Amino acid sequence: MTHGFELQPLVGRDDVLASVLASVQRPAGHGAVVVADAGMGKSALAGAVAAQLEGRIPIHRIHTSSSLSAVPYGALAPLIAELDPRDTDSPIAVMRALLHQLFPDGSHGTGDGGGQDPAHAPLVIVDDAEALDGQAADLLAQLVASARIRILVLTRRISDISEGLSHQIWEGTLSRHELLPLTEDQIHELCVQALGGPVLTGTSTDLARASGGNPMLALALLSETVRTGSLIFRRGIWLLHEQVLTPGGRLGDLLRAQLADLTEEERDALEIIALAEPLPAATAFRLGLHSAVDSLTQARLVSLSADPARLLRPMHPMYGEVIRRMVPAARSARLRRRLLAVGKPDTGGENLLRWVCWSLDCGETVSDAELVNAAYRANNIFDSAAALRAAGAVKGPDHAVAARVQAARACFQDGSMASAADLLAGATETAADLTTVKMAVLIRVQLSINNDGYSPALASIARDWQGAVDRIERTSETHPEADPELAADIASSRRGACLLALMAEVAAGSFNSAEEQLDDILAAARDAGDEEAILIGKALLSELMAATGRVRAAARLSRDAMAILTRGGQSFLSYYQFVLHRRLVALSWTGEWTQMQDTVQRGMGGMFGSLVHIAGVVDFAVGIMHLRTSKPAAALTHFAAAVEGLRTHDPEGLLPLAIALGAFVAASERSSTMAEELLAEGSALEPRGAAPYRLLAKGYLAAATSVLAMEAQPPASLQVLAAEAEKAGFISAEFELRFLSLSLGDQDGLNRLRKISGDFEGPQARVLDRFARAVLDEDAEELARFGTETVEPGWKRLAERCAAEALRLAKANGDAALLLRVQRILSKKAGDAPVQRLSPGAPVLTRRERDVASLVMQGYRNAEIAERLSLSVRTVEGHIYRTFEKLGISKREELKSELLADRPIT
């Protein structure tokens, strides 16, 4: 497979391209300036402009450089090749040589009469105009002012270009255009183009965030990750499978090129900022780096936060990652000593991880407490290597268990399940503090879910947690000097253990008792101000509400949980995946797609590659969104991506359901090979995940098998599974299964579907209730409307069945007028030409009915028609009623002349 890394596809720039083209096609003496950072696509945009104008006007491109900027007219050399070397200091001679090159016909940009010739004025494109020498810039400004040329100026900053050109911008002669960073969706499109195939959403999002939306950096990062094998093509999907980023290859070359022109002091400043990230601006100023920081900020190599902390960071996350790897050890140690000479920077713990890693790089001693804290923070952003390094450096016994737990968490996140289990052995029983116990328990829970899905083992782990809390409480009673806040922490830990036990109940489907207990725990947590318990309690209650059909309540609870997660910062990041999944599930049921996209895009911060761990969950949710909004091809791509992502990181046991959904969509879209592969894998896979997910996975596998085999009847197993869901109280799963069966043609469960529609809060419930009523009442007209209106996006299969059922009922009824009305409804939606006329045996109009109809079409009211035809108003109303009945219409507005054309008259 070939990749377009050396080319830069013009993605996300259509509007700017159109505006620039409009500007440069104005009469001679005009043009445009495009402002953007390096790598944002200025040259690619100029290339697109040139391509569209090729053959219509002459185009000349001027390439500048820092070395040429010191040479008068240096950048113009290719255009003044005929200049006598003795005349290089003569502006007039240079102008003549330039005009001769631009206008070889000798017109010098004027017509026969001396006026401007706008149709053939050349376009001059100036790359990196900030490096254009002053004389050359003034010369070009004169040509623009004299309406001899058009110009397209590409620059990083308008303030850096010559006064003559910048003056024309302020006057409006040159229009200004800015290239902004690409969005995450646009970077995804860029990745798909460059790689030539589908890309995991989490992977492209990682690339977007690491590159800051800079297309050149994104392409360089793509190239580097493919070269190192971090980005792989597996089962038709490109995905990051590890968090490896090296400073070599094209990526390193690009950064080295950007750093080449820095002064020694600017380089020191940039490296200190990257190594200590973030660095308070006040500390940089104490180091005497004022001017260096100003230069780096102007060059957009570093950013300065607008909050009171005023923190300096590399402009793009990728810069920091690569720069740190490029600094030699001896130089790094020297920079650290220089920084410490003015005092260790205080960022409120925000740079603790970076400071600890830097200290270890320099061979300095770090306290065990700081090492454990750094390992915890590294795990929160999925930097497993840093977590293992910090945990491994712990020496004393007081923090040994805590270090083991953090090492276990890093191993788990790296997929080393056996190592994680070994490290956790005995941790719950020996940990001396509640925080370490809690972390050990959380990792044991994740290991249990990963190995067995939501199993009874969770209840056992919860009991172990309670036992550890009892042990620590007894120990504290023998030490009067114990932390006075310990009692509150013990109460919080007990709530945590109860919540874990309830998590097992919710996953198993024991909703009734769990809901009451969750309400009690939340009330107690609110009274105690226990935000952590509130966070978990609301997320669990959201899961319960979604499973029992109360999806609006689930959306509110999950929204609250996400808000607490955001407020908590580092404290609650270990719960991110747990809360995110429940938020996405709730939104998928309520159909709040904008909210879902916003949740997915905001995501979480972290080092490059951190989204590898949630990519499967995200693509699963996006696949459901596309499926429900009538985009099956996009849904299939995302389900395929979700399957690949969930193979390595599946914290909620979603893999079987993702495979089943992918198989169903593939079968529906006639992608037989893919459907067969997924069906084979899904059938061989052990059940995983919460109980409702297991039923849904079985249901979609059965539906996929039926669709693939083109069976005339829906699989009977769907109704069996729906009955299981009904018995267990899984309203949402039952609703989905009965709808799935219905969409395949099984109407046996309509009465039950109507009943549960009343208990289900989602938008689908209202629609299905309406459908069920129409079928049970044999209401052909309502079914026809249901089959044509956009009542619920994504239900195309059911809509088609509604249309067919409406026609069947109308024909079976033997009522020609009803049949015509149904046909009109269906043809109106389909955009058909005039409605199909009735057969010769259909009812015909009387002469009086035709006369009345003609006056109705002319806009006469009933009383006016009665007066004109010498009839009573009641008689006119009778004629209109019978006419409408015969023509199959119900409104005066529907009465058209074509309905009367060639109509037999009695």
Short mmCIF file of N, CA and C in Angstrom, two decimals, residues 510-643:
data_model
loop_
_atom_site.label_atom_id
_atom_site.label_comp_id
_atom_site.label_asym_id
_atom_site.label_seq_id
_atom_site.Cartn_x
_atom_site.Cartn_y
_atom_site.Cartn_z
N SER A 510 -29.96 -7.23 38.37
CA SER A 510 -30.77 -7.16 39.60
C SER A 510 -31.07 -5.70 39.90
N PHE A 511 -32.02 -5.14 39.15
CA PHE A 511 -32.22 -3.70 39.17
C PHE A 511 -33.03 -3.19 40.36
N ASN A 512 -34.03 -3.92 40.75
CA ASN A 512 -34.96 -3.40 41.76
C ASN A 512 -34.26 -3.08 43.07
N SER A 513 -33.56 -4.05 43.62
CA SER A 513 -32.88 -3.81 44.90
C SER A 513 -31.73 -2.83 44.73
N ALA A 514 -31.04 -2.89 43.60
CA ALA A 514 -29.90 -2.02 43.37
C ALA A 514 -30.31 -0.55 43.33
N GLU A 515 -31.44 -0.26 42.70
CA GLU A 515 -31.85 1.14 42.56
C GLU A 515 -32.10 1.79 43.92
N GLU A 516 -32.78 1.09 44.78
CA GLU A 516 -33.07 1.64 46.12
C GLU A 516 -31.77 1.87 46.89
N GLN A 517 -30.85 0.92 46.83
CA GLN A 517 -29.60 1.08 47.55
C GLN A 517 -28.76 2.21 46.97
N LEU A 518 -28.77 2.35 45.65
CA LEU A 518 -28.02 3.45 45.02
C LEU A 518 -28.56 4.79 45.48
N ASP A 519 -29.88 4.92 45.56
CA ASP A 519 -30.47 6.17 46.04
C ASP A 519 -30.01 6.47 47.47
N ASP A 520 -29.97 5.45 48.32
CA ASP A 520 -29.54 5.65 49.71
C ASP A 520 -28.07 6.09 49.77
N ILE A 521 -27.22 5.43 48.99
CA ILE A 521 -25.79 5.77 49.01
C ILE A 521 -25.57 7.19 48.50
N LEU A 522 -26.29 7.55 47.45
CA LEU A 522 -26.15 8.91 46.91
C LEU A 522 -26.58 9.95 47.92
N ALA A 523 -27.63 9.68 48.66
CA ALA A 523 -28.10 10.62 49.68
C ALA A 523 -27.03 10.79 50.76
N ALA A 524 -26.45 9.68 51.20
CA ALA A 524 -25.41 9.74 52.23
C ALA A 524 -24.17 10.45 51.69
N ALA A 525 -23.81 10.19 50.43
CA ALA A 525 -22.62 10.80 49.84
C ALA A 525 -22.80 12.31 49.70
N ARG A 526 -24.01 12.72 49.36
CA ARG A 526 -24.26 14.18 49.26
C ARG A 526 -24.12 14.83 50.63
N ASP A 527 -24.65 14.19 51.65
CA ASP A 527 -24.55 14.74 53.01
C ASP A 527 -23.09 14.86 53.44
N ALA A 528 -22.27 13.89 53.03
CA ALA A 528 -20.86 13.87 53.44
C ALA A 528 -19.97 14.66 52.49
N GLY A 529 -20.52 15.14 51.38
CA GLY A 529 -19.70 15.85 50.39
C GLY A 529 -18.71 14.93 49.70
N ASP A 530 -19.08 13.66 49.55
CA ASP A 530 -18.20 12.65 48.96
C ASP A 530 -18.41 12.64 47.43
N GLU A 531 -17.64 13.48 46.74
CA GLU A 531 -17.80 13.63 45.29
C GLU A 531 -17.50 12.33 44.55
N GLU A 532 -16.53 11.58 45.03
CA GLU A 532 -16.15 10.34 44.35
C GLU A 532 -17.31 9.34 44.38
N ALA A 533 -17.95 9.18 45.51
CA ALA A 533 -19.09 8.27 45.61
C ALA A 533 -20.26 8.77 44.78
N ILE A 534 -20.46 10.08 44.75
CA ILE A 534 -21.53 10.65 43.92
C ILE A 534 -21.26 10.36 42.45
N LEU A 535 -20.01 10.52 42.04
CA LEU A 535 -19.62 10.25 40.66
C LEU A 535 -19.97 8.82 40.26
N ILE A 536 -19.50 7.85 41.04
CA ILE A 536 -19.74 6.45 40.71
C ILE A 536 -21.22 6.10 40.84
N GLY A 537 -21.86 6.62 41.90
CA GLY A 537 -23.28 6.33 42.10
C GLY A 537 -24.13 6.81 40.94
N LYS A 538 -23.86 8.02 40.46
CA LYS A 538 -24.65 8.56 39.35
C LYS A 538 -24.37 7.79 38.06
N ALA A 539 -23.13 7.40 37.84
CA ALA A 539 -22.82 6.64 36.63
C ALA A 539 -23.53 5.29 36.66
N LEU A 540 -23.51 4.62 37.82
CA LEU A 540 -24.20 3.33 37.94
C LEU A 540 -25.71 3.48 37.79
N LEU A 541 -26.24 4.51 38.42
CA LEU A 541 -27.69 4.74 38.31
C LEU A 541 -28.07 5.07 36.87
N SER A 542 -27.18 5.76 36.17
CA SER A 542 -27.41 6.04 34.75
C SER A 542 -27.49 4.75 33.95
N GLU A 543 -26.59 3.81 34.24
CA GLU A 543 -26.62 2.51 33.56
C GLU A 543 -27.93 1.78 33.83
N LEU A 544 -28.36 1.80 35.09
CA LEU A 544 -29.60 1.14 35.48
C LEU A 544 -30.80 1.78 34.78
N MET A 545 -30.83 3.11 34.76
CA MET A 545 -31.95 3.81 34.12
C MET A 545 -31.99 3.52 32.62
N ALA A 546 -30.83 3.51 31.97
CA ALA A 546 -30.80 3.23 30.54
C ALA A 546 -31.30 1.82 30.26
N ALA A 547 -30.91 0.87 31.10
CA ALA A 547 -31.31 -0.53 30.88
C ALA A 547 -32.80 -0.74 31.09
N THR A 548 -33.42 0.11 31.92
CA THR A 548 -34.85 -0.06 32.22
C THR A 548 -35.72 0.94 31.47
N GLY A 549 -35.18 1.53 30.42
CA GLY A 549 -35.98 2.37 29.54
C GLY A 549 -36.13 3.81 29.95
N ARG A 550 -35.56 4.20 31.08
CA ARG A 550 -35.67 5.60 31.53
C ARG A 550 -34.47 6.38 31.04
N VAL A 551 -34.40 6.54 29.74
CA VAL A 551 -33.16 7.01 29.12
C VAL A 551 -32.93 8.51 29.30
N ARG A 552 -33.99 9.29 29.46
CA ARG A 552 -33.77 10.72 29.72
C ARG A 552 -33.13 10.92 31.09
N ALA A 553 -33.60 10.16 32.06
CA ALA A 553 -32.98 10.22 33.39
C ALA A 553 -31.53 9.75 33.31
N ALA A 554 -31.29 8.71 32.50
CA ALA A 554 -29.92 8.22 32.33
C ALA A 554 -29.02 9.30 31.74
N ALA A 555 -29.55 10.05 30.78
CA ALA A 555 -28.76 11.12 30.16
C ALA A 555 -28.42 12.21 31.18
N ARG A 556 -29.40 12.56 32.03
CA ARG A 556 -29.14 13.59 33.05
C ARG A 556 -28.09 13.11 34.06
N LEU A 557 -28.22 11.90 34.51
CA LEU A 557 -27.29 11.37 35.51
C LEU A 557 -25.88 11.25 34.94
N SER A 558 -25.77 10.77 33.71
CA SER A 558 -24.44 10.62 33.11
C SER A 558 -23.81 11.98 32.83
N ARG A 559 -24.65 12.97 32.49
CA ARG A 559 -24.13 14.33 32.32
C ARG A 559 -23.56 14.86 33.62
N ASP A 560 -24.27 14.62 34.73
CA ASP A 560 -23.78 15.06 36.03
C ASP A 560 -22.47 14.36 36.38
N ALA A 561 -22.39 13.07 36.08
CA ALA A 561 -21.17 12.31 36.39
C ALA A 561 -19.99 12.85 35.59
N MET A 562 -20.21 13.18 34.32
CA MET A 562 -19.13 13.73 33.50
C MET A 562 -18.68 15.09 34.04
N ALA A 563 -19.63 15.87 34.54
CA ALA A 563 -19.28 17.19 35.11
C ALA A 563 -18.41 17.02 36.35
N ILE A 564 -18.76 16.06 37.21
CA ILE A 564 -17.95 15.80 38.41
C ILE A 564 -16.56 15.32 38.00
N LEU A 565 -16.50 14.48 37.01
CA LEU A 565 -15.21 13.98 36.51
C LEU A 565 -14.32 15.13 36.05
N THR A 566 -14.91 16.07 35.34
CA THR A 566 -14.16 17.22 34.84
C THR A 566 -13.66 18.08 36.00
N ARG A 567 -14.53 18.33 36.96
CA ARG A 567 -14.14 19.16 38.11
C ARG A 567 -13.03 18.50 38.93
N GLY A 568 -13.06 17.18 38.99
CA GLY A 568 -12.12 16.47 39.86
C GLY A 568 -10.70 16.43 39.36
N GLY A 569 -10.48 16.73 38.07
CA GLY A 569 -9.13 16.73 37.53
C GLY A 569 -8.46 15.37 37.70
N GLN A 570 -7.20 15.39 38.19
CA GLN A 570 -6.41 14.16 38.33
C GLN A 570 -7.06 13.17 39.30
N SER A 571 -7.83 13.68 40.25
CA SER A 571 -8.36 12.82 41.31
C SER A 571 -9.25 11.71 40.78
N PHE A 572 -10.01 11.98 39.72
CA PHE A 572 -11.01 11.02 39.26
C PHE A 572 -10.73 10.45 37.87
N LEU A 573 -9.56 10.73 37.31
CA LEU A 573 -9.30 10.31 35.95
C LEU A 573 -9.32 8.79 35.77
N SER A 574 -9.06 8.06 36.84
CA SER A 574 -9.08 6.60 36.72
C SER A 574 -10.48 6.07 36.43
N TYR A 575 -11.50 6.91 36.60
CA TYR A 575 -12.89 6.50 36.33
C TYR A 575 -13.36 6.95 34.94
N TYR A 576 -12.47 7.54 34.18
CA TYR A 576 -12.88 8.17 32.92
C TYR A 576 -13.60 7.19 31.99
N GLN A 577 -12.99 6.04 31.73
CA GLN A 577 -13.61 5.09 30.79
C GLN A 577 -14.95 4.59 31.30
N PHE A 578 -15.04 4.37 32.60
CA PHE A 578 -16.27 3.89 33.21
C PHE A 578 -17.41 4.88 32.99
N VAL A 579 -17.15 6.15 33.23
CA VAL A 579 -18.19 7.18 33.08
C VAL A 579 -18.47 7.45 31.61
N LEU A 580 -17.42 7.52 30.80
CA LEU A 580 -17.61 7.83 29.38
C LEU A 580 -18.54 6.81 28.72
N HIS A 581 -18.32 5.54 28.97
CA HIS A 581 -19.15 4.52 28.35
C HIS A 581 -20.63 4.72 28.70
N ARG A 582 -20.92 4.97 29.95
CA ARG A 582 -22.32 5.13 30.38
C ARG A 582 -22.94 6.40 29.81
N ARG A 583 -22.12 7.42 29.64
CA ARG A 583 -22.62 8.65 29.01
C ARG A 583 -22.98 8.39 27.54
N LEU A 584 -22.13 7.71 26.82
CA LEU A 584 -22.38 7.44 25.41
C LEU A 584 -23.58 6.51 25.23
N VAL A 585 -23.75 5.54 26.12
CA VAL A 585 -24.91 4.65 26.05
C VAL A 585 -26.20 5.44 26.22
N ALA A 586 -26.23 6.32 27.21
CA ALA A 586 -27.44 7.11 27.46
C ALA A 586 -27.78 7.98 26.25
N LEU A 587 -26.76 8.63 25.67
CA LEU A 587 -27.00 9.51 24.53
C LEU A 587 -27.42 8.73 23.29
N SER A 588 -26.93 7.49 23.16
CA SER A 588 -27.34 6.70 22.00
C SER A 588 -28.82 6.32 22.09
N TRP A 589 -29.34 6.17 23.31
CA TRP A 589 -30.77 5.87 23.47
C TRP A 589 -31.62 7.11 23.29
N THR A 590 -31.15 8.27 23.75
CA THR A 590 -31.97 9.48 23.61
C THR A 590 -31.85 10.10 22.23
N GLY A 591 -30.85 9.65 21.45
CA GLY A 591 -30.68 10.20 20.10
C GLY A 591 -30.11 11.60 20.09
N GLU A 592 -29.40 11.97 21.15
CA GLU A 592 -28.79 13.31 21.19
C GLU A 592 -27.41 13.24 20.54
N TRP A 593 -27.42 13.24 19.21
CA TRP A 593 -26.18 12.98 18.47
C TRP A 593 -25.18 14.12 18.59
N THR A 594 -25.67 15.36 18.66
CA THR A 594 -24.74 16.49 18.82
C THR A 594 -24.00 16.38 20.14
N GLN A 595 -24.75 16.03 21.20
CA GLN A 595 -24.12 15.84 22.51
C GLN A 595 -23.11 14.70 22.47
N MET A 596 -23.45 13.63 21.75
CA MET A 596 -22.54 12.51 21.66
C MET A 596 -21.24 12.92 20.96
N GLN A 597 -21.37 13.62 19.85
CA GLN A 597 -20.17 14.06 19.14
C GLN A 597 -19.32 14.98 20.00
N ASP A 598 -19.97 15.86 20.74
CA ASP A 598 -19.24 16.77 21.62
C ASP A 598 -18.50 15.99 22.70
N THR A 599 -19.16 14.99 23.27
CA THR A 599 -18.53 14.16 24.31
C THR A 599 -17.33 13.41 23.76
N VAL A 600 -17.50 12.86 22.56
CA VAL A 600 -16.40 12.11 21.94
C VAL A 600 -15.23 13.02 21.61
N GLN A 601 -15.52 14.21 21.07
CA GLN A 601 -14.46 15.10 20.63
C GLN A 601 -13.70 15.72 21.80
N ARG A 602 -14.41 16.01 22.88
CA ARG A 602 -13.71 16.59 24.03
C ARG A 602 -12.77 15.56 24.64
N GLY A 603 -13.25 14.32 24.73
CA GLY A 603 -12.39 13.23 25.18
C GLY A 603 -11.57 13.58 26.39
N MET A 604 -10.35 13.08 26.40
CA MET A 604 -9.46 13.31 27.52
C MET A 604 -8.09 13.66 27.00
N GLY A 605 -7.32 14.37 27.83
CA GLY A 605 -5.96 14.70 27.47
C GLY A 605 -5.04 13.54 27.79
N GLY A 606 -3.79 13.71 27.49
CA GLY A 606 -2.83 12.67 27.82
C GLY A 606 -1.70 12.67 26.82
N MET A 607 -0.77 11.75 27.00
CA MET A 607 0.34 11.67 26.08
C MET A 607 -0.13 11.09 24.75
N PHE A 608 0.73 11.19 23.73
CA PHE A 608 0.40 10.66 22.43
C PHE A 608 0.11 9.16 22.55
N GLY A 609 -1.01 8.73 21.96
CA GLY A 609 -1.39 7.32 22.01
C GLY A 609 -2.33 6.97 23.13
N SER A 610 -2.68 7.95 24.00
CA SER A 610 -3.52 7.62 25.16
C SER A 610 -4.92 7.18 24.75
N LEU A 611 -5.41 7.67 23.61
CA LEU A 611 -6.76 7.33 23.19
C LEU A 611 -6.86 5.90 22.66
N VAL A 612 -5.71 5.23 22.51
CA VAL A 612 -5.74 3.81 22.14
C VAL A 612 -6.66 3.05 23.08
N HIS A 613 -6.71 3.46 24.35
CA HIS A 613 -7.42 2.70 25.37
C HIS A 613 -8.93 2.89 25.33
N ILE A 614 -9.40 3.94 24.70
CA ILE A 614 -10.85 4.15 24.64
C ILE A 614 -11.36 4.17 23.21
N ALA A 615 -10.47 3.94 22.24
CA ALA A 615 -10.87 4.06 20.84
C ALA A 615 -11.99 3.11 20.48
N GLY A 616 -11.95 1.87 21.00
CA GLY A 616 -12.99 0.90 20.67
C GLY A 616 -14.35 1.33 21.16
N VAL A 617 -14.42 1.84 22.39
CA VAL A 617 -15.68 2.31 22.96
C VAL A 617 -16.23 3.48 22.15
N VAL A 618 -15.34 4.39 21.75
CA VAL A 618 -15.76 5.58 21.00
C VAL A 618 -16.29 5.17 19.62
N ASP A 619 -15.56 4.33 18.90
CA ASP A 619 -16.02 3.92 17.58
C ASP A 619 -17.31 3.12 17.65
N PHE A 620 -17.49 2.35 18.71
CA PHE A 620 -18.74 1.63 18.91
C PHE A 620 -19.91 2.60 18.99
N ALA A 621 -19.75 3.64 19.79
CA ALA A 621 -20.82 4.63 19.95
C ALA A 621 -21.07 5.39 18.65
N VAL A 622 -20.01 5.76 17.95
CA VAL A 622 -20.17 6.48 16.68
C VAL A 622 -20.84 5.58 15.64
N GLY A 623 -20.52 4.28 15.67
CA GLY A 623 -21.18 3.35 14.76
C GLY A 623 -22.68 3.30 14.99
N ILE A 624 -23.09 3.27 16.26
CA ILE A 624 -24.53 3.28 16.58
C ILE A 624 -25.18 4.56 16.08
N MET A 625 -24.48 5.69 16.27
CA MET A 625 -25.01 6.97 15.80
C MET A 625 -25.25 6.92 14.29
N HIS A 626 -24.30 6.43 13.52
CA HIS A 626 -24.46 6.36 12.06
C HIS A 626 -25.56 5.36 11.67
N LEU A 627 -25.64 4.26 12.40
CA LEU A 627 -26.68 3.28 12.11
C LEU A 627 -28.06 3.87 12.31
N ARG A 628 -28.21 4.64 13.38
CA ARG A 628 -29.52 5.22 13.70
C ARG A 628 -29.85 6.43 12.83
N THR A 629 -28.86 6.97 12.14
CA THR A 629 -29.12 8.14 11.30
C THR A 629 -28.98 7.80 9.81
N SER A 630 -29.28 6.54 9.49
CA SER A 630 -29.37 6.10 8.10
C SER A 630 -28.07 6.24 7.32
N LYS A 631 -26.96 5.91 7.96
CA LYS A 631 -25.66 5.92 7.28
C LYS A 631 -24.99 4.56 7.51
N PRO A 632 -25.56 3.51 6.92
CA PRO A 632 -25.05 2.17 7.22
C PRO A 632 -23.61 1.94 6.81
N ALA A 633 -23.17 2.55 5.69
CA ALA A 633 -21.78 2.36 5.27
C ALA A 633 -20.82 2.93 6.31
N ALA A 634 -21.13 4.13 6.79
CA ALA A 634 -20.29 4.74 7.83
C ALA A 634 -20.36 3.92 9.12
N ALA A 635 -21.57 3.42 9.43
CA ALA A 635 -21.73 2.60 10.64
C ALA A 635 -20.85 1.36 10.56
N LEU A 636 -20.82 0.73 9.40
CA LEU A 636 -20.03 -0.50 9.23
C LEU A 636 -18.54 -0.21 9.42
N THR A 637 -18.09 0.91 8.88
CA THR A 637 -16.67 1.28 9.05
C THR A 637 -16.33 1.44 10.52
N HIS A 638 -17.22 2.10 11.26
CA HIS A 638 -16.93 2.34 12.68
C HIS A 638 -17.08 1.08 13.52
N PHE A 639 -18.02 0.20 13.16
CA PHE A 639 -18.13 -1.06 13.91
C PHE A 639 -16.88 -1.92 13.66
N ALA A 640 -16.39 -1.92 12.42
CA ALA A 640 -15.16 -2.67 12.14
C ALA A 640 -13.99 -2.10 12.94
N ALA A 641 -13.93 -0.76 13.01
CA ALA A 641 -12.88 -0.11 13.80
C ALA A 641 -13.04 -0.43 15.28
N ALA A 642 -14.29 -0.44 15.75
CA ALA A 642 -14.55 -0.74 17.16
C ALA A 642 -14.09 -2.14 17.51
N VAL A 643 -14.36 -3.08 16.64
CA VAL A 643 -13.96 -4.47 16.88
C VAL A 643 -12.45 -4.55 17.06
#
